[in-house]
Amino acid sequence: GAEDDAPPLDPSSCIIPKLPRWEPKAIGGASGAEFMYFEDLLPELPNDDWHKEQMPLASRGRVICCSMRKGGSSTLGLRFREAHKFAIHMVAVHRPDGAVIRALLDGQLLPLADAGGSDNRPGETELKLYSPRSTRLLSLGFEPRDLTPGIHELTFECLQPGHMGLEYLWLTQVEGD
């Protein structure tokens, strides 16, 4: 029979290097985008359950998280400087114990336009922050909205309890219809 000429790996053999920090760039599909980190918006979140959690794949090495309860919600204000049609994208944690939520902007449901490799589908308003086997950071894109200058309320409502982790929003101006 065949014999392996390398010794088996043990935990002391495995070294996980610290990943470098990076900032998202406004290029490609995000050309011209403005980025808003949930971590920077955290003081505006009314729920005391929000906290920072280490996540090596996140650009800053961490995300903000909470355990969502069915029927619970969190609302934060997003400031827009000019009137325009905007596409809103959200980078969120997807993991086996992820919550099912829906996002509303000024009280109106935000249907999904781009599922970003998640188990969600375009047009859905119930967002599964679920990944069956591993933890992933995925970008979910919502259908564009016409917005006026000022503060608009982004609300997350929990439909099924679970973990909710958020890294950042990225906003792009959409030309035409």
mmCIF file of C-alpha atoms in Angstrom:
data_model
loop_
_atom_site.group_PDB
_atom_site.id
_atom_site.type_symbol
_atom_site.label_atom_id
_atom_site.label_comp_id
_atom_site.label_asym_id
_atom_site.label_seq_id
_atom_site.Cartn_x
_atom_site.Cartn_y
_atom_site.Cartn_z
ATOM 1 C CA GLY A 1 0.000 0.000 0.000
ATOM 2 C CA ALA A 2 0.850 3.642 -0.280
ATOM 3 C CA GLU A 3 2.468 5.427 2.591
ATOM 4 C CA ASP A 4 2.357 9.157 3.330
ATOM 5 C CA ASP A 5 5.833 10.646 3.559
ATOM 6 C CA ALA A 6 4.705 13.732 5.510
ATOM 7 C CA PRO A 7 3.791 13.730 9.186
ATOM 8 C CA PRO A 8 0.164 14.602 9.998
ATOM 9 C CA LEU A 9 -0.664 18.186 10.913
ATOM 10 C CA ASP A 10 -1.281 19.066 14.517
ATOM 11 C CA PRO A 11 -2.641 22.373 15.893
ATOM 12 C CA SER A 12 0.849 23.695 16.695
ATOM 13 C CA SER A 13 1.773 23.284 13.001
ATOM 14 C CA CYS A 14 -0.993 25.597 11.844
ATOM 15 C CA ILE A 15 -0.252 29.304 11.967
ATOM 16 C CA ILE A 16 -3.009 31.679 10.939
ATOM 17 C CA PRO A 17 -1.406 34.956 9.920
ATOM 18 C CA LYS A 18 -3.024 38.228 10.924
ATOM 19 C CA LEU A 19 -4.638 39.650 7.813
ATOM 20 C CA PRO A 20 -3.841 43.227 6.818
ATOM 21 C CA ARG A 21 -6.523 45.879 7.292
ATOM 22 C CA TRP A 22 -7.994 47.324 4.146
ATOM 23 C CA GLU A 23 -10.608 49.892 3.207
ATOM 24 C CA PRO A 24 -13.209 49.280 0.502
ATOM 25 C CA LYS A 25 -12.522 51.135 -2.728
ATOM 26 C CA ALA A 26 -14.966 52.990 -4.953
ATOM 27 C CA ILE A 27 -14.012 51.107 -8.122
ATOM 28 C CA GLY A 28 -15.667 48.602 -10.466
ATOM 29 C CA GLY A 29 -19.279 47.974 -9.447
ATOM 30 C CA ALA A 30 -18.781 50.325 -6.491
ATOM 31 C CA SER A 31 -17.434 53.152 -8.671
ATOM 32 C CA GLY A 32 -18.284 56.482 -7.058
ATOM 33 C CA ALA A 33 -19.632 54.795 -3.909
ATOM 34 C CA GLU A 34 -19.762 56.360 -0.465
ATOM 35 C CA PHE A 35 -19.005 53.975 2.394
ATOM 36 C CA MET A 36 -20.596 54.147 5.851
ATOM 37 C CA TYR A 37 -19.318 51.779 8.534
ATOM 38 C CA PHE A 38 -21.947 50.506 10.955
ATOM 39 C CA GLU A 39 -19.245 50.735 13.619
ATOM 40 C CA ASP A 40 -19.204 54.523 13.105
ATOM 41 C CA LEU A 41 -23.016 54.611 13.205
ATOM 42 C CA LEU A 42 -23.112 52.473 16.379
ATOM 43 C CA PRO A 43 -23.665 55.412 18.758
ATOM 44 C CA GLU A 44 -26.926 56.079 16.905
ATOM 45 C CA LEU A 45 -28.229 52.555 17.398
ATOM 46 C CA PRO A 46 -30.725 52.570 20.283
ATOM 47 C CA ASN A 47 -30.364 48.895 21.193
ATOM 48 C CA ASP A 48 -27.812 48.286 23.980
ATOM 49 C CA ASP A 49 -27.324 44.728 22.730
ATOM 50 C CA TRP A 50 -25.073 45.911 19.863
ATOM 51 C CA HIS A 51 -21.386 45.214 20.364
ATOM 52 C CA LYS A 52 -18.173 44.922 18.341
ATOM 53 C CA GLU A 53 -17.025 41.423 17.427
ATOM 54 C CA GLN A 54 -13.696 40.388 15.913
ATOM 55 C CA MET A 55 -13.918 39.146 12.325
ATOM 56 C CA PRO A 56 -10.600 38.619 10.525
ATOM 57 C CA LEU A 57 -12.105 38.942 7.025
ATOM 58 C CA ALA A 58 -13.740 42.313 7.732
ATOM 59 C CA SER A 59 -11.879 45.332 6.400
ATOM 60 C CA ARG A 60 -11.291 46.717 9.905
ATOM 61 C CA GLY A 61 -11.036 43.252 11.464
ATOM 62 C CA ARG A 62 -14.374 43.617 13.261
ATOM 63 C CA VAL A 63 -18.126 44.027 12.728
ATOM 64 C CA ILE A 64 -20.958 45.151 14.968
ATOM 65 C CA CYS A 65 -23.353 42.452 16.115
ATOM 66 C CA CYS A 66 -26.396 41.689 18.186
ATOM 67 C CA SER A 67 -28.699 38.775 18.879
ATOM 68 C CA MET A 68 -31.965 39.752 17.254
ATOM 69 C CA ARG A 69 -35.211 38.715 18.910
ATOM 70 C CA LYS A 70 -38.353 38.030 16.883
ATOM 71 C CA GLY A 71 -40.290 41.267 16.566
ATOM 72 C CA GLY A 72 -37.269 43.356 17.601
ATOM 73 C CA SER A 73 -35.952 46.206 15.496
ATOM 74 C CA SER A 74 -33.160 48.771 15.262
ATOM 75 C CA THR A 75 -33.314 52.073 13.414
ATOM 76 C CA LEU A 76 -30.548 54.455 12.461
ATOM 77 C CA GLY A 77 -30.400 57.678 10.506
ATOM 78 C CA LEU A 78 -28.557 57.964 7.201
ATOM 79 C CA ARG A 79 -27.698 61.459 6.007
ATOM 80 C CA PHE A 80 -27.930 62.216 2.288
ATOM 81 C CA ARG A 81 -26.450 65.492 1.051
ATOM 82 C CA GLU A 82 -28.277 65.732 -2.267
ATOM 83 C CA ALA A 83 -31.404 64.532 -4.021
ATOM 84 C CA HIS A 84 -30.688 61.574 -6.258
ATOM 85 C CA LYS A 85 -31.590 57.972 -6.940
ATOM 86 C CA PHE A 86 -29.374 55.805 -4.732
ATOM 87 C CA ALA A 87 -28.658 52.082 -4.612
ATOM 88 C CA ILE A 88 -27.954 50.940 -1.054
ATOM 89 C CA HIS A 89 -25.730 47.912 -0.455
ATOM 90 C CA MET A 90 -25.088 46.286 2.917
ATOM 91 C CA VAL A 91 -22.154 44.046 3.847
ATOM 92 C CA ALA A 92 -23.498 41.617 6.441
ATOM 93 C CA VAL A 93 -22.367 38.498 8.281
ATOM 94 C CA HIS A 94 -24.008 35.254 7.173
ATOM 95 C CA ARG A 95 -23.552 32.270 9.495
ATOM 96 C CA PRO A 96 -25.383 29.097 10.637
ATOM 97 C CA ASP A 97 -27.256 30.893 13.446
ATOM 98 C CA GLY A 98 -28.072 33.990 11.378
ATOM 99 C CA ALA A 99 -31.328 35.903 11.826
ATOM 100 C CA VAL A 100 -33.987 36.511 9.201
ATOM 101 C CA ILE A 101 -34.626 40.237 8.904
ATOM 102 C CA ARG A 102 -36.176 42.778 6.636
ATOM 103 C CA ALA A 103 -34.836 46.231 5.873
ATOM 104 C CA LEU A 104 -37.004 49.317 5.570
ATOM 105 C CA LEU A 105 -36.073 52.803 4.437
ATOM 106 C CA ASP A 106 -38.391 55.470 5.790
ATOM 107 C CA GLY A 107 -40.918 52.751 6.620
ATOM 108 C CA GLN A 108 -40.952 51.171 3.138
ATOM 109 C CA LEU A 109 -39.578 47.684 2.502
ATOM 110 C CA LEU A 110 -36.285 47.475 0.624
ATOM 111 C CA PRO A 111 -36.515 44.595 -1.881
ATOM 112 C CA LEU A 112 -33.267 42.861 -2.726
ATOM 113 C CA ALA A 113 -31.711 43.558 -6.141
ATOM 114 C CA ASP A 114 -28.463 41.574 -5.678
ATOM 115 C CA ALA A 115 -28.139 38.607 -3.314
ATOM 116 C CA GLY A 116 -24.322 38.651 -3.357
ATOM 117 C CA GLY A 117 -23.894 34.867 -3.248
ATOM 118 C CA SER A 118 -26.258 34.387 -0.290
ATOM 119 C CA ASP A 119 -29.287 32.083 -0.065
ATOM 120 C CA ASN A 120 -31.515 35.100 -0.794
ATOM 121 C CA ARG A 121 -33.063 35.912 -4.174
ATOM 122 C CA PRO A 122 -33.623 39.236 -5.981
ATOM 123 C CA GLY A 123 -37.023 40.730 -5.189
ATOM 124 C CA GLU A 124 -37.181 39.181 -1.722
ATOM 125 C CA THR A 125 -37.770 41.364 1.309
ATOM 126 C CA GLU A 126 -37.068 38.667 3.922
ATOM 127 C CA LEU A 127 -33.286 38.539 4.195
ATOM 128 C CA LYS A 128 -31.718 35.368 5.513
ATOM 129 C CA LEU A 129 -28.409 36.187 7.203
ATOM 130 C CA TYR A 130 -27.719 32.466 7.055
ATOM 131 C CA SER A 131 -24.850 30.385 5.746
ATOM 132 C CA PRO A 132 -25.172 26.624 6.348
ATOM 133 C CA ARG A 133 -21.568 25.650 7.082
ATOM 134 C CA SER A 134 -19.382 28.697 7.609
ATOM 135 C CA THR A 135 -19.320 32.374 8.482
ATOM 136 C CA ARG A 136 -19.175 34.668 5.441
ATOM 137 C CA LEU A 137 -19.326 38.399 4.768
ATOM 138 C CA LEU A 138 -21.601 39.075 1.806
ATOM 139 C CA SER A 139 -22.800 42.249 0.126
ATOM 140 C CA LEU A 140 -26.569 42.517 -0.336
ATOM 141 C CA GLY A 141 -27.802 45.160 -2.781
ATOM 142 C CA PHE A 142 -31.244 46.738 -2.510
ATOM 143 C CA GLU A 143 -33.377 48.173 -5.301
ATOM 144 C CA PRO A 144 -32.564 51.860 -5.918
ATOM 145 C CA ARG A 145 -34.625 54.600 -4.267
ATOM 146 C CA ASP A 146 -35.151 58.273 -5.030
ATOM 147 C CA LEU A 147 -34.020 60.171 -1.951
ATOM 148 C CA THR A 148 -34.123 63.806 -0.922
ATOM 149 C CA PRO A 149 -31.402 65.601 1.059
ATOM 150 C CA GLY A 150 -31.587 65.040 4.806
ATOM 151 C CA ILE A 151 -31.786 62.131 7.198
ATOM 152 C CA HIS A 152 -33.563 58.928 6.177
ATOM 153 C CA GLU A 153 -34.355 56.120 8.609
ATOM 154 C CA LEU A 154 -32.961 52.663 7.907
ATOM 155 C CA THR A 155 -34.733 50.048 10.051
ATOM 156 C CA PHE A 156 -33.958 46.376 10.512
ATOM 157 C CA GLU A 157 -36.872 44.242 11.736
ATOM 158 C CA CYS A 158 -36.333 40.695 12.982
ATOM 159 C CA LEU A 159 -38.633 38.008 11.562
ATOM 160 C CA GLN A 160 -36.746 34.975 12.941
ATOM 161 C CA PRO A 161 -34.336 35.260 15.863
ATOM 162 C CA GLY A 162 -30.606 34.864 15.444
ATOM 163 C CA HIS A 163 -27.274 36.583 15.012
ATOM 164 C CA MET A 164 -27.012 39.808 13.024
ATOM 165 C CA GLY A 165 -23.596 41.184 12.143
ATOM 166 C CA LEU A 166 -22.996 44.247 9.978
ATOM 167 C CA GLU A 167 -19.815 45.744 8.525
ATOM 168 C CA TYR A 168 -20.683 48.674 6.273
ATOM 169 C CA LEU A 169 -23.131 50.224 3.829
ATOM 170 C CA TRP A 170 -22.077 51.424 0.421
ATOM 171 C CA LEU A 171 -24.217 53.866 -1.519
ATOM 172 C CA THR A 172 -24.054 54.553 -5.226
ATOM 173 C CA GLN A 173 -25.882 57.097 -7.324
ATOM 174 C CA VAL A 174 -27.978 55.519 -10.051
ATOM 175 C CA GLU A 175 -28.399 57.285 -13.385
ATOM 176 C CA GLY A 176 -31.663 57.099 -15.313
ATOM 177 C CA ASP A 177 -34.517 54.703 -14.583
#
